[in-house]
Short mmCIF file of C-alpha atoms and ligand atoms in Angstrom, two decimals:
data_model
loop_
_atom_site.label_atom_id
_atom_site.label_comp_id
_atom_site.label_asym_id
_atom_site.label_seq_id
_atom_site.Cartn_x
_atom_site.Cartn_y
_atom_site.Cartn_z
CA MET A 1 118.61 123.83 116.89
CA ILE A 2 117.57 127.37 117.43
CA ASN A 3 113.92 126.67 118.04
CA LYS A 4 115.13 124.00 120.85
CA LYS A 5 116.80 126.11 122.63
CA PHE A 6 114.58 128.71 122.51
CA GLY A 7 112.16 126.40 123.98
CA LEU A 8 114.35 125.31 126.80
CA ILE A 9 114.89 128.84 127.63
CA LEU A 10 111.38 129.64 127.36
CA ALA A 11 110.21 126.81 129.08
CA ALA A 12 113.09 127.32 132.05
CA GLY A 13 111.91 131.23 131.80
CA ILE A 14 108.25 129.75 132.49
CA LEU A 15 109.08 127.83 135.41
CA ALA A 16 111.21 130.41 137.13
CA LEU A 17 108.78 132.93 136.68
CA ALA A 18 105.98 130.06 137.78
CA ALA A 19 108.34 129.38 140.91
CA CYS A 20 109.14 132.87 141.73
CA GLY A 21 105.25 133.33 141.89
CA GLU A 22 104.81 131.26 144.72
CA GLU A 23 107.90 131.34 146.41
CA GLU A 24 109.91 134.87 146.69
CA GLN A 25 113.47 134.46 145.86
CA PRO A 26 114.52 137.96 144.63
CA ALA A 27 118.11 136.53 144.03
CA ALA A 28 116.87 133.69 141.70
CA ASN A 29 114.53 136.06 140.03
CA ASP A 30 116.84 138.82 139.23
CA ALA A 31 119.28 136.20 137.74
CA THR A 32 116.52 134.86 135.56
CA GLU A 33 115.49 138.25 134.41
CA VAL A 34 118.57 138.81 133.24
CA GLU A 35 119.44 135.73 131.77
CA GLU A 36 116.18 136.33 129.84
CA GLN A 37 117.31 139.89 128.56
CA GLU A 38 120.50 138.26 127.49
CA SER A 39 119.34 135.63 125.31
CA ALA A 40 116.12 138.22 124.00
CA PRO A 41 117.80 138.99 120.46
CA ALA A 42 118.26 135.19 119.99
CA GLU A 43 114.20 134.72 121.08
CA GLU A 44 113.35 137.68 118.53
CA THR A 45 114.57 135.55 115.47
CA ALA A 46 113.58 132.50 117.05
CA PRO A 47 109.67 132.91 117.16
CA GLU A 48 109.67 134.02 113.31
CA ALA A 49 111.62 131.22 112.69
CA GLU A 50 108.85 128.99 114.27
CA GLU A 51 106.25 130.72 112.57
CA GLU A 52 107.93 130.17 109.26
CA MET A 53 108.37 126.50 110.23
CA PRO A 54 104.99 125.36 108.93
CA GLU A 55 105.03 127.68 105.65
CA GLU A 56 108.19 125.81 104.87
CA ASP A 57 106.28 122.56 105.62
CA THR A 58 103.22 123.87 103.17
CA GLU A 59 105.62 124.77 100.46
CA LYS A 60 107.06 121.14 100.98
CA GLU A 61 103.71 119.48 100.60
CA GLU A 62 103.02 121.72 97.62
CA SER A 63 105.88 120.57 95.74
CA ALA A 64 105.18 117.16 96.39
CA GLU A 65 101.63 117.88 95.22
CA ASP A 66 103.28 119.30 92.34
CA ASP A 67 105.44 115.85 91.64
CA ALA A 68 102.09 114.03 91.71
CA GLU A 69 100.56 116.46 89.29
CA LYS A 70 103.25 115.80 87.12
CA VAL A 71 102.56 112.05 87.15
CA ALA A 72 99.16 112.92 86.78
CA ASP A 73 100.08 114.87 83.41
CA GLU A 74 101.87 112.01 82.31
CA ALA A 75 98.59 109.53 82.78
CA PRO A 76 95.49 111.48 81.50
CA GLU A 77 92.80 111.73 84.09
CA ALA A 78 90.37 108.81 84.01
CA MET A 79 86.77 110.29 82.86
CA SER A 80 83.66 109.22 80.74
CA GLY A 81 84.71 109.01 77.06
CA ALA A 82 88.62 108.72 77.70
CA ALA A 83 90.18 105.76 75.70
CA SER A 84 93.64 104.96 74.75
CA ALA A 85 95.55 104.23 71.72
CA LEU A 86 95.61 100.60 70.73
CA LEU A 87 98.12 98.44 72.72
CA ALA A 88 100.28 95.64 71.30
CA ASN A 89 101.73 93.03 73.03
CA GLY A 90 103.90 94.31 75.89
CA GLU A 91 102.46 98.00 75.66
CA THR A 92 101.19 100.13 78.64
CA THR A 93 98.67 102.82 79.06
CA SER A 94 97.69 104.31 82.25
CA PHE A 95 94.84 106.81 83.81
CA VAL A 96 94.93 108.71 87.09
CA PHE A 97 91.93 108.37 88.88
CA ASN A 98 91.42 111.41 90.95
CA GLU A 99 87.59 111.43 91.47
CA ALA A 100 85.46 109.06 93.84
CA GLY A 101 83.18 107.05 92.18
CA GLU A 102 82.70 103.96 89.80
CA PHE A 103 84.16 103.95 86.36
CA SER A 104 83.30 101.15 84.23
CA ILE A 105 86.35 100.14 81.79
CA PHE A 106 86.21 98.18 78.50
CA CYS A 107 88.26 97.42 75.68
CA GLU A 108 86.86 99.04 72.49
CA PRO A 109 87.72 96.27 69.93
CA HIS A 110 86.29 93.58 71.84
CA PRO A 111 83.55 95.37 74.52
CA VAL A 112 82.77 91.78 76.23
CA MET A 113 86.40 92.79 77.89
CA LYS A 114 85.25 95.04 80.99
CA MET A 115 86.25 95.71 84.34
CA THR A 116 85.35 98.14 87.46
CA VAL A 117 87.55 100.73 88.77
CA LEU A 118 86.29 102.06 92.23
CA VAL A 119 87.53 104.89 93.48
CA GLU A 120 87.30 105.38 97.34
CA GLU A 121 88.49 107.44 100.04
CA GLY A 122 91.13 105.30 102.30
CA ALA A 123 91.35 102.68 100.14
CA GLU A 124 94.07 100.36 100.37
CA GLN A 125 95.68 100.52 97.25
CA MET A 126 97.27 103.61 95.96
CA ASP A 127 99.99 105.50 94.40
CA GLU A 128 100.21 103.41 91.17
CA VAL A 129 98.68 99.82 90.71
CA ALA A 130 99.48 97.75 87.62
CA ILE A 131 96.84 95.51 85.77
CA ASP A 132 97.54 93.24 83.09
CA ILE A 133 95.38 92.48 80.12
CA ALA A 134 95.50 88.95 79.12
CA ASP A 135 93.39 86.19 77.45
CA TYR A 136 91.05 88.59 76.36
CA GLU A 137 90.39 89.79 79.93
CA PHE A 138 91.45 92.54 82.52
CA VAL A 139 92.90 90.40 84.95
CA GLU A 140 91.26 92.33 87.95
CA GLU A 141 87.11 92.27 87.41
CA THR A 142 86.96 94.99 90.15
CA ILE A 143 89.71 97.05 91.88
CA THR A 144 89.19 99.43 94.52
CA VAL A 145 91.77 102.30 94.80
CA ALA A 146 92.10 105.67 96.58
CA PRO A 147 91.60 109.05 94.95
CA GLY A 148 94.95 110.01 93.20
CA THR A 149 95.88 106.33 92.08
CA THR A 150 97.39 105.92 88.36
CA ILE A 151 96.21 102.54 87.25
CA VAL A 152 99.05 100.92 84.41
CA TRP A 153 97.53 98.65 82.09
CA THR A 154 99.69 96.32 80.58
CA ASN A 155 98.76 94.19 77.34
CA GLN A 156 100.15 90.72 77.64
CA ASP A 157 98.28 89.48 74.47
CA GLN A 158 99.33 89.07 71.11
CA VAL A 159 96.23 90.76 69.88
CA GLN A 160 95.79 94.63 70.30
CA HIS A 161 93.56 95.71 73.26
CA ASN A 162 92.93 99.31 74.84
CA VAL A 163 91.34 100.74 77.59
CA ALA A 164 88.30 102.71 77.49
CA ILE A 165 86.33 104.43 79.86
CA LYS A 166 82.35 103.96 79.56
CU1 CU G 201 90.56 93.70 73.86
#
């Protein structure tokens, strides 16, 4: 609110000054100057508040990143050699894919079970993506996700599977 007011006063002041530069109106000019002087204390605080605004936004973004990091903490980062525990029927596991690139996924007890995760900047799938493991297969053969996506696998089979990264 203060910023808007200040903006209006500033805009009015600039307009008045610009107008005064062209047509000499001493009376109107004096009135404008007095007005500006009266509102000076408010102006002194307003620019600071305006400058602080972006910092606050940055802090908000950082806290959003912190939240994302918390999610990432829950799901281990996808990297070569990583593997989940064996999943019983209905159990889930997840990895977060932060790095762009290609990840070959397989099931350790059944190495024929494979899928590929492509991590690409600007991919439509993001945040959290669910993939079932059913009938000895990863339901998606290849999936493209944006960096930072957490993929959650759910074992729908009665046999145990896991999710390993080559
Ligand atoms: Cu398996």
